[in-house]
Structures are given as C-alpha cells and as structure tokens.
C-alpha cells in the first residue's frame, strides 16, 4: 500500500504566507506592528534555540518579537511580576513562557497568570477548559498543529478510533480533547496503561507523544492506520518506528518535517488571531 506523507513543513510554509498578508493588513490599517513577547528563564540550550526559532518565525511573518530574558535564579513571584507587566502592556498581543522553567518556579501558576486573551501558546488552564468545552480559546500549539495537518489532508476524524499515547498538559491531553471535538472516539494511554500494543492495534489514528525514540513498533500498527508522530528525540528520531511501520499506514507524519514545523506556525497563527481581535 502506498502511504500519504503528511508534509507539515510544506503546510507550515503555506500558512505563513497567509499570515504575512494578514499582518500587513493590520499594519496598514493601524500603523501598529503586533508584538509576541517571549519569556525565557535561564539559559537551557534547547530553550534558547526554540526561542531563537520563534523570533525568526515572528520576523518571517512580520510580527515583532520581544524577548524577556530572566536569570536562572528567578522566583515564581518575580516571574509572575514580569507576566503581569506584559499582561498590562497594550502593545503585546501574545505572551509565550518558554518551558521548562527552572525547578524552583511554579510553572502552572505562571502559565495560569497569562491573560487568556494573550495566551497564544494555549497553556493557561482556562484556555484548555475553553477549548475542551468547544468554546473559543487558544489551543496548545502542537495539538493544534496536528489537527490542522489532518484537516488539510482531508483526513476524517469523525467516528475513527484515535489512540493517543501520552497525557502531558501541552500535548497528550489537549490533542485528545481536540480529537474528541472532531468526533473521534478517543483512548488516552500513558505509562500505567496495560496492554498498550493491543490497544494501539485497534487504532485508526495513532498519535504518539511519549518522548521515547521509536517507541511504537510496526507490529502494533493496524494496516491502513494514520500515524501521527509528535515525538522529537535526539538525532531527529520520532516516537514511532516509522522505518518499519510507515508502509503499513495509509498516511503518516514524517520526522523531521511532520508535526514539528507546525508548532511554531500555530503559535504565529494564534498571535495573528489575537492581533486581529485587538486591532481589526
Ligand atoms: P512528557 O511530558 O514527558 O509526557 C510523556 C508522556 O508519555 C507521559 O504522559 C507518559 O505517561 C507517557 N509515557 C512515558 N512512557 C510511557 C510508556 N512506557 N508507555 C506509555 N506511555 C508512556 O512529554 P511531552 O512534552 O508530551 O512530549 C512528548 C514527545 O513530543 C517528546 O518526544 C517531545 O520531544 C515531543 N514534542 C514535540 C513538540 C513539537 O513541537 N513537535 C512539542 C512538544 C513535545 P505518564 O503521564 O504516565 O508519565
């Protein structure tokens, strides 16, 4: 069977072209360039790279990146103070707190203090609640990217059995809720799940968000299933053994070039949504 490659890189580029035009319209109408503020605490190498990539994406679509750098020793109270400042700053349309933050910080408390109208990375529990209930709210970026790819390629979710492996707050749980909102029948698996391979064998759609290289084996995959690999492990390796299972699938997201490129684009997309709500 030939499998369709769900090309997130190409889709991200296409979406960015549209975002550029939307930002130009905002600037033409208001003379204001929308700002995305990114807070980074400490100097974790991966986080520094992600923040740089997000800054570059802002520049590509015409958003102004504002980087707030705080020392590793920052306390929860100090971080909250910075978030409150950005909440009050009328020029800022979106706030992103790069995670993970150092251990002494209460991350969820900080996420929850981001104004939900500026929570373009969808990390506030109020945003999660709104999205889960199917009312307007910013979605967690990677899950939103996954649903956007599936829709772009016309993959029907309604009535399908979707098995999500992983239940993190930023990925597993929200993607499960988005799939549910698309009328999929969703099973959420995690480290305490019993008989995981047998559950995956019943999946029409597999979303792997585990953080373990090639964790999902080819003999767990049903012929014709759709494979969404959100994993990104050292050496550009996903959470699904795609080398051996892609050919069994009807469609799959490659690693790299599948889910990964969509995440930052969805952040940009929700920042432009926020700017349009504010200015147009
Ligand atoms: P995480 O917070 O570490 O969560 C991993 C999840 O996998 C947990 O829910 C855990 O279960 C589950 N798990 C671990 N071992 C398992 C096992 N043996 N069987 C079943 N479930 C197991 O990771 P995350 O932040 O969600 O990220 C997951 C993956 O996505 C990583 O590879 C990460 O790099 C990637 N990612 C990619 C992007 C992107 O932009 N493309 C963004 C975010 C993350 P418990 O809850 O029971 O511990």
PDB file of C-alpha atoms and ligand atoms in Angstrom:
ATOM      1  CA  UNK A   1       0.000   0.000   0.000  1.00  0.00           C
ATOM      2  CA  UNK A   2       1.356   3.463  -0.750  1.00  0.00           C
ATOM      3  CA  UNK A   3       1.174   5.833   2.195  1.00  0.00           C
ATOM      4  CA  UNK A   4       0.442   9.521   2.044  1.00  0.00           C
ATOM      5  CA  UNK A   5       3.116  11.710   3.609  1.00  0.00           C
ATOM      6  CA  UNK A   6       1.536  14.419   5.756  1.00  0.00           C
ATOM      7  CA  UNK A   7       4.006  17.183   4.992  1.00  0.00           C
ATOM      8  CA  UNK A   8       3.939  19.608   7.924  1.00  0.00           C
ATOM      9  CA  UNK A   9       6.855  21.613   6.595  1.00  0.00           C
ATOM     10  CA  UNK A  10       5.109  22.472   3.330  1.00  0.00           C
ATOM     11  CA  UNK A  11       1.863  23.245   5.144  1.00  0.00           C
ATOM     12  CA  UNK A  12       3.645  25.486   7.661  1.00  0.00           C
ATOM     13  CA  UNK A  13       5.208  27.456   4.799  1.00  0.00           C
ATOM     14  CA  UNK A  14       1.812  27.850   3.126  1.00  0.00           C
ATOM     15  CA  UNK A  15       0.170  29.034   6.367  1.00  0.00           C
ATOM     16  CA  UNK A  16       2.973  31.515   6.996  1.00  0.00           C
ATOM     17  CA  UNK A  17       2.416  33.084   3.550  1.00  0.00           C
ATOM     18  CA  UNK A  18      -1.188  33.753   4.546  1.00  0.00           C
ATOM     19  CA  UNK A  19      -0.154  35.086   7.971  1.00  0.00           C
ATOM     20  CA  UNK A  20       2.219  37.580   6.315  1.00  0.00           C
ATOM     21  CA  UNK A  21      -0.680  39.046   4.350  1.00  0.00           C
ATOM     22  CA  UNK A  22      -2.862  39.263   7.457  1.00  0.00           C
ATOM     23  CA  UNK A  23      -0.118  41.081   9.385  1.00  0.00           C
ATOM     24  CA  UNK A  24       0.380  43.541   6.514  1.00  0.00           C
ATOM     25  CA  UNK A  25      -3.353  44.349   6.682  1.00  0.00           C
ATOM     26  CA  UNK A  26      -3.120  45.048  10.423  1.00  0.00           C
ATOM     27  CA  UNK A  27      -0.109  47.315   9.947  1.00  0.00           C
ATOM     28  CA  UNK A  28      -1.722  49.135   7.005  1.00  0.00           C
ATOM     29  CA  UNK A  29      -4.893  49.774   8.989  1.00  0.00           C
ATOM     30  CA  UNK A  30      -3.380  50.709  12.357  1.00  0.00           C
ATOM     31  CA  UNK A  31       0.293  51.547  11.805  1.00  0.00           C
ATOM     32  CA  UNK A  32       0.965  49.107  14.646  1.00  0.00           C
ATOM     33  CA  UNK A  33       3.176  46.035  14.398  1.00  0.00           C
ATOM     34  CA  UNK A  34       1.791  43.246  16.625  1.00  0.00           C
ATOM     35  CA  UNK A  35       4.177  42.019  19.315  1.00  0.00           C
ATOM     36  CA  UNK A  36       4.737  38.491  20.596  1.00  0.00           C
ATOM     37  CA  UNK A  37       6.572  38.547  23.928  1.00  0.00           C
ATOM     38  CA  UNK A  38       8.669  35.520  24.802  1.00  0.00           C
ATOM     39  CA  UNK A  39       9.948  34.987  28.322  1.00  0.00           C
ATOM     40  CA  UNK A  40      12.939  32.755  28.801  1.00  0.00           C
ATOM     41  CA  UNK A  41      14.233  31.912  32.266  1.00  0.00           C
ATOM     42  CA  UNK A  42      17.839  30.706  32.458  1.00  0.00           C
ATOM     43  CA  UNK A  43      19.963  29.510  29.559  1.00  0.00           C
ATOM     44  CA  UNK A  44      18.888  25.945  28.800  1.00  0.00           C
ATOM     45  CA  UNK A  45      20.428  25.237  25.382  1.00  0.00           C
ATOM     46  CA  UNK A  46      17.287  23.729  23.804  1.00  0.00           C
ATOM     47  CA  UNK A  47      15.115  26.569  25.131  1.00  0.00           C
ATOM     48  CA  UNK A  48      17.499  29.200  23.773  1.00  0.00           C
ATOM     49  CA  UNK A  49      17.305  27.510  20.351  1.00  0.00           C
ATOM     50  CA  UNK A  50      13.484  27.319  20.444  1.00  0.00           C
ATOM     51  CA  UNK A  51      13.211  30.981  21.428  1.00  0.00           C
ATOM     52  CA  UNK A  52      15.544  31.946  18.575  1.00  0.00           C
ATOM     53  CA  UNK A  53      13.450  29.885  16.130  1.00  0.00           C
ATOM     54  CA  UNK A  54      10.272  31.563  17.383  1.00  0.00           C
ATOM     55  CA  UNK A  55      11.900  35.012  16.990  1.00  0.00           C
ATOM     56  CA  UNK A  56      12.855  34.116  13.409  1.00  0.00           C
ATOM     57  CA  UNK A  57       9.315  32.927  12.679  1.00  0.00           C
ATOM     58  CA  UNK A  58       7.943  36.247  14.023  1.00  0.00           C
ATOM     59  CA  UNK A  59      10.224  38.168  11.675  1.00  0.00           C
ATOM     60  CA  UNK A  60       9.201  35.972   8.720  1.00  0.00           C
ATOM     61  CA  UNK A  61       5.521  36.798   9.174  1.00  0.00           C
ATOM     62  CA  UNK A  62       6.044  40.442  10.216  1.00  0.00           C
ATOM     63  CA  UNK A  63       5.328  40.151  13.967  1.00  0.00           C
ATOM     64  CA  UNK A  64       7.727  41.975  16.302  1.00  0.00           C
ATOM     65  CA  UNK A  65       9.417  39.582  18.730  1.00  0.00           C
ATOM     66  CA  UNK A  66      10.040  40.913  22.234  1.00  0.00           C
ATOM     67  CA  UNK A  67      12.413  38.749  24.226  1.00  0.00           C
ATOM     68  CA  UNK A  68      12.378  38.951  28.025  1.00  0.00           C
ATOM     69  CA  UNK A  69      15.391  37.163  29.494  1.00  0.00           C
ATOM     70  CA  UNK A  70      15.410  36.330  33.196  1.00  0.00           C
ATOM     71  CA  UNK A  71      18.177  34.714  35.252  1.00  0.00           C
ATOM     72  CA  UNK A  72      18.121  31.033  36.289  1.00  0.00           C
ATOM     73  CA  UNK A  73      17.590  32.115  39.935  1.00  0.00           C
ATOM     74  CA  UNK A  74      14.244  33.846  39.159  1.00  0.00           C
ATOM     75  CA  UNK A  75      11.497  33.119  41.701  1.00  0.00           C
ATOM     76  CA  UNK A  76       7.840  32.422  40.960  1.00  0.00           C
ATOM     77  CA  UNK A  77       6.929  35.885  42.297  1.00  0.00           C
ATOM     78  CA  UNK A  78       9.475  37.621  40.062  1.00  0.00           C
ATOM     79  CA  UNK A  79       8.288  35.715  37.016  1.00  0.00           C
ATOM     80  CA  UNK A  80       4.662  36.485  37.840  1.00  0.00           C
ATOM     81  CA  UNK A  81       5.579  40.170  38.042  1.00  0.00           C
ATOM     82  CA  UNK A  82       7.032  40.033  34.507  1.00  0.00           C
ATOM     83  CA  UNK A  83       3.936  38.269  33.214  1.00  0.00           C
ATOM     84  CA  UNK A  84       1.655  40.860  34.835  1.00  0.00           C
ATOM     85  CA  UNK A  85       3.692  43.640  33.180  1.00  0.00           C
ATOM     86  CA  UNK A  86       3.209  42.023  29.771  1.00  0.00           C
ATOM     87  CA  UNK A  87      -0.486  41.438  30.506  1.00  0.00           C
ATOM     88  CA  UNK A  88      -0.834  45.191  31.104  1.00  0.00           C
ATOM     89  CA  UNK A  89       1.290  46.188  28.098  1.00  0.00           C
ATOM     90  CA  UNK A  90      -1.168  47.254  25.452  1.00  0.00           C
ATOM     91  CA  UNK A  91       1.278  46.674  22.591  1.00  0.00           C
ATOM     92  CA  UNK A  92       1.682  42.960  23.404  1.00  0.00           C
ATOM     93  CA  UNK A  93      -0.744  40.634  21.561  1.00  0.00           C
ATOM     94  CA  UNK A  94       0.730  37.337  22.693  1.00  0.00           C
ATOM     95  CA  UNK A  95       2.783  36.015  25.608  1.00  0.00           C
ATOM     96  CA  UNK A  96       4.836  32.850  25.478  1.00  0.00           C
ATOM     97  CA  UNK A  97       6.579  31.465  28.531  1.00  0.00           C
ATOM     98  CA  UNK A  98       9.265  29.115  27.239  1.00  0.00           C
ATOM     99  CA  UNK A  99       9.210  25.888  29.192  1.00  0.00           C
ATOM    100  CA  UNK A 100      10.546  24.043  31.068  1.00  0.00           C
ATOM    101  CA  UNK A 101      11.326  26.738  33.632  1.00  0.00           C
ATOM    102  CA  UNK A 102      13.811  26.143  36.486  1.00  0.00           C
ATOM    103  CA  UNK A 103      12.563  23.809  39.227  1.00  0.00           C
ATOM    104  CA  UNK A 104      12.006  26.450  41.909  1.00  0.00           C
ATOM    105  CA  UNK A 105       9.297  28.077  39.771  1.00  0.00           C
ATOM    106  CA  UNK A 106       5.640  27.058  39.963  1.00  0.00           C
ATOM    107  CA  UNK A 107       5.223  26.684  36.204  1.00  0.00           C
ATOM    108  CA  UNK A 108       1.480  26.063  36.117  1.00  0.00           C
ATOM    109  CA  UNK A 109       0.815  29.066  38.373  1.00  0.00           C
ATOM    110  CA  UNK A 110       2.794  31.213  35.933  1.00  0.00           C
ATOM    111  CA  UNK A 111       1.009  29.750  32.903  1.00  0.00           C
ATOM    112  CA  UNK A 112      -2.326  30.451  34.577  1.00  0.00           C
ATOM    113  CA  UNK A 113      -1.395  34.071  35.189  1.00  0.00           C
ATOM    114  CA  UNK A 114      -1.060  34.771  31.452  1.00  0.00           C
ATOM    115  CA  UNK A 115      -4.043  36.832  30.299  1.00  0.00           C
ATOM    116  CA  UNK A 116      -6.196  34.356  28.336  1.00  0.00           C
ATOM    117  CA  UNK A 117      -6.587  36.944  25.567  1.00  0.00           C
ATOM    118  CA  UNK A 118      -2.794  36.810  25.127  1.00  0.00           C
ATOM    119  CA  UNK A 119      -2.287  33.091  25.831  1.00  0.00           C
ATOM    120  CA  UNK A 120      -1.349  32.304  22.229  1.00  0.00           C
ATOM    121  CA  UNK A 121       0.534  29.142  23.272  1.00  0.00           C
ATOM    122  CA  UNK A 122      -2.608  27.802  24.978  1.00  0.00           C
ATOM    123  CA  UNK A 123      -1.024  26.944  28.332  1.00  0.00           C
ATOM    124  CA  UNK A 124      -3.466  28.573  30.752  1.00  0.00           C
ATOM    125  CA  UNK A 125      -5.909  26.048  32.273  1.00  0.00           C
ATOM    126  CA  UNK A 126      -8.703  28.441  31.325  1.00  0.00           C
ATOM    127  CA  UNK A 127      -7.664  28.149  27.663  1.00  0.00           C
ATOM    128  CA  UNK A 128      -7.555  24.351  27.981  1.00  0.00           C
ATOM    129  CA  UNK A 129     -11.001  24.371  29.589  1.00  0.00           C
ATOM    130  CA  UNK A 130     -12.468  26.591  26.896  1.00  0.00           C
ATOM    131  CA  UNK A 131     -11.022  24.503  24.072  1.00  0.00           C
ATOM    132  CA  UNK A 132     -12.154  21.282  25.754  1.00  0.00           C
ATOM    133  CA  UNK A 133     -15.678  22.636  26.032  1.00  0.00           C
ATOM    134  CA  UNK A 134     -15.561  23.615  22.363  1.00  0.00           C
ATOM    135  CA  UNK A 135     -15.739  27.346  23.032  1.00  0.00           C
ATOM    136  CA  UNK A 136     -13.277  29.942  21.785  1.00  0.00           C
ATOM    137  CA  UNK A 137      -9.849  29.765  23.362  1.00  0.00           C
ATOM    138  CA  UNK A 138      -6.255  29.469  22.260  1.00  0.00           C
ATOM    139  CA  UNK A 139      -5.137  25.910  21.662  1.00  0.00           C
ATOM    140  CA  UNK A 140      -1.916  24.323  22.759  1.00  0.00           C
ATOM    141  CA  UNK A 141       0.330  24.807  19.728  1.00  0.00           C
ATOM    142  CA  UNK A 142       1.464  21.255  18.890  1.00  0.00           C
ATOM    143  CA  UNK A 143      -2.014  19.684  19.236  1.00  0.00           C
ATOM    144  CA  UNK A 144      -3.454  22.492  17.125  1.00  0.00           C
ATOM    145  CA  UNK A 145      -0.763  21.781  14.529  1.00  0.00           C
ATOM    146  CA  UNK A 146      -1.679  18.091  14.495  1.00  0.00           C
ATOM    147  CA  UNK A 147      -5.377  18.732  13.925  1.00  0.00           C
ATOM    148  CA  UNK A 148      -4.535  21.333  11.271  1.00  0.00           C
ATOM    149  CA  UNK A 149      -2.400  18.831   9.311  1.00  0.00           C
ATOM    150  CA  UNK A 150      -5.097  16.145   9.499  1.00  0.00           C
ATOM    151  CA  UNK A 151      -7.736  18.596   8.268  1.00  0.00           C
ATOM    152  CA  UNK A 152      -5.525  19.960   5.494  1.00  0.00           C
ATOM    153  CA  UNK A 153      -5.093  16.456   4.103  1.00  0.00           C
ATOM    154  CA  UNK A 154      -8.812  15.752   4.358  1.00  0.00           C
ATOM    155  CA  UNK A 155      -8.402  13.035   6.961  1.00  0.00           C
ATOM    156  CA  UNK A 156     -11.747  12.295   8.505  1.00  0.00           C
ATOM    157  CA  UNK A 157     -11.595  12.014  12.287  1.00  0.00           C
ATOM    158  CA  UNK A 158     -15.297  11.543  12.941  1.00  0.00           C
ATOM    159  CA  UNK A 159     -16.092   8.019  14.100  1.00  0.00           C
ATOM    160  CA  UNK A 160     -12.450   6.933  13.988  1.00  0.00           C
ATOM    161  CA  UNK A 161     -10.772   5.319  16.954  1.00  0.00           C
ATOM    162  CA  UNK A 162      -7.901   7.618  17.889  1.00  0.00           C
ATOM    163  CA  UNK A 163      -5.338   6.294  20.345  1.00  0.00           C
ATOM    164  CA  UNK A 164      -3.190   8.993  21.939  1.00  0.00           C
ATOM    165  CA  UNK A 165      -0.082   7.760  23.734  1.00  0.00           C
ATOM    166  CA  UNK A 166       0.938  10.359  26.313  1.00  0.00           C
ATOM    167  CA  UNK A 167      -1.098  12.640  28.569  1.00  0.00           C
ATOM    168  CA  UNK A 168       1.083  15.696  29.090  1.00  0.00           C
ATOM    169  CA  UNK A 169      -0.612  19.040  29.643  1.00  0.00           C
ATOM    170  CA  UNK A 170       0.856  20.530  26.468  1.00  0.00           C
ATOM    171  CA  UNK A 171       0.401  17.589  24.126  1.00  0.00           C
ATOM    172  CA  UNK A 172      -1.346  14.334  25.014  1.00  0.00           C
ATOM    173  CA  UNK A 173      -4.334  15.724  26.906  1.00  0.00           C
ATOM    174  CA  UNK A 174      -5.106  18.674  24.634  1.00  0.00           C
ATOM    175  CA  UNK A 175      -4.695  16.673  21.415  1.00  0.00           C
ATOM    176  CA  UNK A 176      -7.086  14.069  22.835  1.00  0.00           C
ATOM    177  CA  UNK A 177      -9.650  16.811  23.527  1.00  0.00           C
ATOM    178  CA  UNK A 178      -9.271  18.278  20.040  1.00  0.00           C
ATOM    179  CA  UNK A 179      -9.767  14.818  18.504  1.00  0.00           C
ATOM    180  CA  UNK A 180     -12.846  14.341  20.677  1.00  0.00           C
ATOM    181  CA  UNK A 181     -14.183  17.683  19.445  1.00  0.00           C
ATOM    182  CA  UNK A 182     -13.742  16.318  15.914  1.00  0.00           C
ATOM    183  CA  UNK A 183     -15.978  13.389  16.938  1.00  0.00           C
ATOM    184  CA  UNK A 184     -13.248  10.782  17.079  1.00  0.00           C
ATOM    185  CA  UNK A 185     -13.579   8.070  19.718  1.00  0.00           C
ATOM    186  CA  UNK A 186     -10.508   8.686  21.820  1.00  0.00           C
ATOM    187  CA  UNK A 187      -8.419   6.432  24.050  1.00  0.00           C
ATOM    188  CA  UNK A 188      -5.677   8.112  26.064  1.00  0.00           C
ATOM    189  CA  UNK A 189      -2.763   5.867  27.061  1.00  0.00           C
ATOM    190  CA  UNK A 190       0.081   6.535  29.469  1.00  0.00           C
ATOM    191  CA  UNK A 191       2.846   4.816  31.407  1.00  0.00           C
ATOM    192  CA  UNK A 192       0.387   2.842  33.560  1.00  0.00           C
ATOM    193  CA  UNK A 193      -1.684   1.598  30.626  1.00  0.00           C
ATOM    194  CA  UNK A 194      -1.957  -2.187  30.487  1.00  0.00           C
ATOM    195  CA  UNK A 195      -1.642  -3.979  27.120  1.00  0.00           C
ATOM    196  CA  UNK A 196      -0.674  -0.864  25.202  1.00  0.00           C
ATOM    197  CA  UNK A 197       0.308  -2.746  21.992  1.00  0.00           C
ATOM    198  CA  UNK A 198      -3.144  -4.382  21.844  1.00  0.00           C
ATOM    199  CA  UNK A 199      -4.875  -1.022  22.284  1.00  0.00           C
ATOM    200  CA  UNK A 200      -2.750   0.561  19.560  1.00  0.00           C
ATOM    201  CA  UNK A 201      -3.650  -2.357  17.252  1.00  0.00           C
ATOM    202  CA  UNK A 202      -7.276  -1.167  17.382  1.00  0.00           C
ATOM    203  CA  UNK A 203      -6.407   2.410  16.395  1.00  0.00           C
ATOM    204  CA  UNK A 204      -7.462   4.061  13.150  1.00  0.00           C
ATOM    205  CA  UNK A 205      -5.386   7.072  14.165  1.00  0.00           C
ATOM    206  CA  UNK A 206      -2.306   6.769  16.383  1.00  0.00           C
ATOM    207  CA  UNK A 207      -0.872   9.896  17.991  1.00  0.00           C
ATOM    208  CA  UNK A 208       2.461   9.178  19.642  1.00  0.00           C
ATOM    209  CA  UNK A 209       3.519  11.770  22.230  1.00  0.00           C
ATOM    210  CA  UNK A 210       5.719   9.704  24.518  1.00  0.00           C
ATOM    211  CA  UNK A 211       9.230  11.136  24.284  1.00  0.00           C
ATOM    212  CA  UNK A 212      10.866   7.744  23.640  1.00  0.00           C
ATOM    213  CA  UNK A 213      12.622   7.041  20.339  1.00  0.00           C
ATOM    214  CA  UNK A 214      10.753   4.607  18.049  1.00  0.00           C
ATOM    215  CA  UNK A 215       8.585   3.510  20.959  1.00  0.00           C
ATOM    216  CA  UNK A 216       5.605   2.421  18.821  1.00  0.00           C
ATOM    217  CA  UNK A 217       6.543  -0.738  16.953  1.00  0.00           C
ATOM    218  CA  UNK A 218       5.431  -1.747  13.470  1.00  0.00           C
ATOM    219  CA  UNK A 219       3.596  -4.836  14.723  1.00  0.00           C
ATOM    220  CA  UNK A 220       1.373  -2.597  16.911  1.00  0.00           C
ATOM    221  CA  UNK A 221       0.118  -0.736  13.838  1.00  0.00           C
ATOM    222  CA  UNK A 222      -3.097  -1.762  12.083  1.00  0.00           C
ATOM    223  CA  UNK A 223      -2.939  -1.886   8.263  1.00  0.00           C
ATOM    224  CA  UNK A 224      -4.183   1.429   6.904  1.00  0.00           C
ATOM    225  CA  UNK A 225      -3.909   3.348  10.185  1.00  0.00           C
ATOM    226  CA  UNK A 226      -2.961   7.020  10.211  1.00  0.00           C
ATOM    227  CA  UNK A 227       0.248   7.649  12.138  1.00  0.00           C
ATOM    228  CA  UNK A 228       0.913  10.996  13.779  1.00  0.00           C
ATOM    229  CA  UNK A 229       4.347  11.141  15.315  1.00  0.00           C
ATOM    230  CA  UNK A 230       4.704  14.104  17.666  1.00  0.00           C
ATOM    231  CA  UNK A 231       7.936  12.778  19.123  1.00  0.00           C
ATOM    232  CA  UNK A 232      11.171  14.591  18.652  1.00  0.00           C
ATOM    233  CA  UNK A 233      14.145  12.783  20.118  1.00  0.00           C
ATOM    234  CA  UNK A 234      17.889  13.244  19.692  1.00  0.00           C
ATOM    235  CA  UNK A 235      19.032  12.507  16.140  1.00  0.00           C
ATOM    236  CA  UNK A 236      15.703  13.567  14.551  1.00  0.00           C
ATOM    237  CA  UNK A 237      14.001  10.366  15.685  1.00  0.00           C
ATOM    238  CA  UNK A 238      10.302  10.221  16.386  1.00  0.00           C
ATOM    239  CA  UNK A 239       8.260   8.167  18.847  1.00  0.00           C
ATOM    240  CA  UNK A 240       7.085   5.726  16.150  1.00  0.00           C
ATOM    241  CA  UNK A 241       9.284   3.223  14.356  1.00  0.00           C
ATOM    242  CA  UNK A 242       8.378   4.823  11.042  1.00  0.00           C
ATOM    243  CA  UNK A 243      11.060   2.965   9.104  1.00  0.00           C
ATOM    244  CA  UNK A 244       9.101  -0.241   9.580  1.00  0.00           C
ATOM    245  CA  UNK A 245       5.546   0.997  10.060  1.00  0.00           C
ATOM    246  CA  UNK A 246       5.067   3.858   7.574  1.00  0.00           C
ATOM    247  CA  UNK A 247       4.415   1.391   4.742  1.00  0.00           C
ATOM    248  CA  UNK A 248       1.582  -0.230   6.764  1.00  0.00           C
ATOM    249  CA  UNK A 249      -0.114   3.120   7.284  1.00  0.00           C
ATOM    250  CA  UNK A 250      -2.420   4.960   4.909  1.00  0.00           C
ATOM    251  CA  UNK A 251      -0.817   8.269   5.941  1.00  0.00           C
ATOM    252  CA  UNK A 252       1.899   9.404   8.333  1.00  0.00           C
ATOM    253  CA  UNK A 253       3.737  12.467   9.553  1.00  0.00           C
ATOM    254  CA  UNK A 254       7.479  12.130   8.912  1.00  0.00           C
ATOM    255  CA  UNK A 255      10.134  13.067  11.474  1.00  0.00           C
ATOM    256  CA  UNK A 256      11.521  15.598  10.823  1.00  0.00           C
ATOM    257  CA  UNK A 257       9.148  17.637   8.680  1.00  0.00           C
ATOM    258  CA  UNK A 258       5.786  16.488  10.044  1.00  0.00           C
ATOM    259  CA  UNK A 259       4.377  17.751  13.324  1.00  0.00           C
ATOM    260  CA  UNK A 260       7.491  19.720  14.352  1.00  0.00           C
ATOM    261  CA  UNK A 261       7.330  22.611  11.869  1.00  0.00           C
ATOM    262  CA  UNK A 262       3.630  23.144  12.585  1.00  0.00           C
ATOM    263  CA  UNK A 263       4.109  24.012  16.258  1.00  0.00           C
ATOM    264  CA  UNK A 264       5.787  27.382  15.779  1.00  0.00           C
ATOM    265  CA  UNK A 265       3.493  28.217  12.862  1.00  0.00           C
ATOM    266  CA  UNK A 266       0.437  27.623  15.072  1.00  0.00           C
ATOM    267  CA  UNK A 267       1.942  29.950  17.663  1.00  0.00           C
ATOM    268  CA  UNK A 268       2.300  32.588  14.947  1.00  0.00           C
ATOM    269  CA  UNK A 269      -1.216  31.902  13.710  1.00  0.00           C
ATOM    270  CA  UNK A 270      -2.762  32.404  17.146  1.00  0.00           C
ATOM    271  CA  UNK A 271      -0.708  35.585  17.661  1.00  0.00           C
ATOM    272  CA  UNK A 272      -2.132  36.971  14.418  1.00  0.00           C
ATOM    273  CA  UNK A 273      -5.639  35.909  15.550  1.00  0.00           C
ATOM    274  CA  UNK A 274      -5.059  37.828  18.782  1.00  0.00           C
ATOM    275  CA  UNK A 275      -3.794  40.901  16.922  1.00  0.00           C
ATOM    276  CA  UNK A 276      -6.799  40.861  14.594  1.00  0.00           C
ATOM    277  CA  UNK A 277      -9.193  40.627  17.548  1.00  0.00           C
ATOM    278  CA  UNK A 278      -7.444  43.565  19.144  1.00  0.00           C
ATOM    279  CA  UNK A 279      -6.971  45.844  16.155  1.00  0.00           C
ATOM    280  CA  UNK A 280      -9.458  44.981  13.392  1.00  0.00           C
TER     281      UNK A 280
HETATM  282  P1  LIG B   1       6.142  14.273  28.587  1.00  0.00           P
HETATM  283  O1  LIG B   1       5.608  15.449  29.309  1.00  0.00           O
HETATM  284  O2  LIG B   1       7.400  13.631  29.052  1.00  0.00           O
HETATM  285  O3  LIG B   1       4.985  13.163  28.545  1.00  0.00           O
HETATM  286  C1  LIG B   1       5.240  11.891  28.051  1.00  0.00           C
HETATM  287  C2  LIG B   1       4.002  11.063  28.189  1.00  0.00           C
HETATM  288  O4  LIG B   1       4.312   9.765  27.710  1.00  0.00           O
HETATM  289  C3  LIG B   1       3.504  10.927  29.630  1.00  0.00           C
HETATM  290  O5  LIG B   1       2.120  11.121  29.679  1.00  0.00           O
HETATM  291  C4  LIG B   1       3.880   9.499  29.994  1.00  0.00           C
HETATM  292  O6  LIG B   1       2.956   8.853  30.846  1.00  0.00           O
HETATM  293  C5  LIG B   1       3.850   8.807  28.649  1.00  0.00           C
HETATM  294  N1  LIG B   1       4.725   7.644  28.675  1.00  0.00           N
HETATM  295  C6  LIG B   1       6.005   7.569  29.067  1.00  0.00           C
HETATM  296  N2  LIG B   1       6.444   6.301  28.999  1.00  0.00           N
HETATM  297  C7  LIG B   1       5.409   5.561  28.567  1.00  0.00           C
HETATM  298  C8  LIG B   1       5.221   4.184  28.311  1.00  0.00           C
HETATM  299  N3  LIG B   1       6.201   3.290  28.508  1.00  0.00           N
HETATM  300  N4  LIG B   1       4.021   3.759  27.871  1.00  0.00           N
HETATM  301  C9  LIG B   1       3.008   4.641  27.672  1.00  0.00           C
HETATM  302  N5  LIG B   1       3.123   5.964  27.899  1.00  0.00           N
HETATM  303  C10 LIG B   1       4.309   6.411  28.358  1.00  0.00           C
HETATM  304  O7  LIG B   1       6.393  14.609  27.035  1.00  0.00           O
HETATM  305  P2  LIG B   1       5.698  15.682  26.074  1.00  0.00           P
HETATM  306  O8  LIG B   1       6.162  17.045  26.430  1.00  0.00           O
HETATM  307  O9  LIG B   1       4.251  15.411  25.958  1.00  0.00           O
HETATM  308  O10 LIG B   1       6.413  15.290  24.703  1.00  0.00           O
HETATM  309  C11 LIG B   1       6.224  14.036  24.090  1.00  0.00           C
HETATM  310  C12 LIG B   1       7.068  13.981  22.815  1.00  0.00           C
HETATM  311  O11 LIG B   1       6.641  15.012  21.931  1.00  0.00           O
HETATM  312  C13 LIG B   1       8.553  14.210  23.023  1.00  0.00           C
HETATM  313  O12 LIG B   1       9.265  13.420  22.077  1.00  0.00           O
HETATM  314  C14 LIG B   1       8.752  15.667  22.688  1.00  0.00           C
HETATM  315  O13 LIG B   1      10.049  15.965  22.198  1.00  0.00           O
HETATM  316  C15 LIG B   1       7.734  15.844  21.597  1.00  0.00           C
HETATM  317  N6  LIG B   1       7.256  17.222  21.451  1.00  0.00           N
HETATM  318  C16 LIG B   1       7.320  17.752  20.227  1.00  0.00           C
HETATM  319  C17 LIG B   1       6.865  19.037  20.038  1.00  0.00           C
HETATM  320  C18 LIG B   1       6.929  19.629  18.680  1.00  0.00           C
HETATM  321  O14 LIG B   1       6.910  20.821  18.529  1.00  0.00           O
HETATM  322  N7  LIG B   1       6.989  18.807  17.676  1.00  0.00           N
HETATM  323  C19 LIG B   1       6.354  19.788  21.086  1.00  0.00           C
HETATM  324  C20 LIG B   1       6.275  19.200  22.336  1.00  0.00           C
HETATM  325  C21 LIG B   1       6.749  17.907  22.517  1.00  0.00           C
HETATM  326  P3  LIG B   1       2.698   9.292  32.390  1.00  0.00           P
HETATM  327  O15 LIG B   1       1.836  10.515  32.307  1.00  0.00           O
HETATM  328  O16 LIG B   1       2.019   8.131  32.993  1.00  0.00           O
HETATM  329  O17 LIG B   1       4.044   9.592  32.967  1.00  0.00           O
END
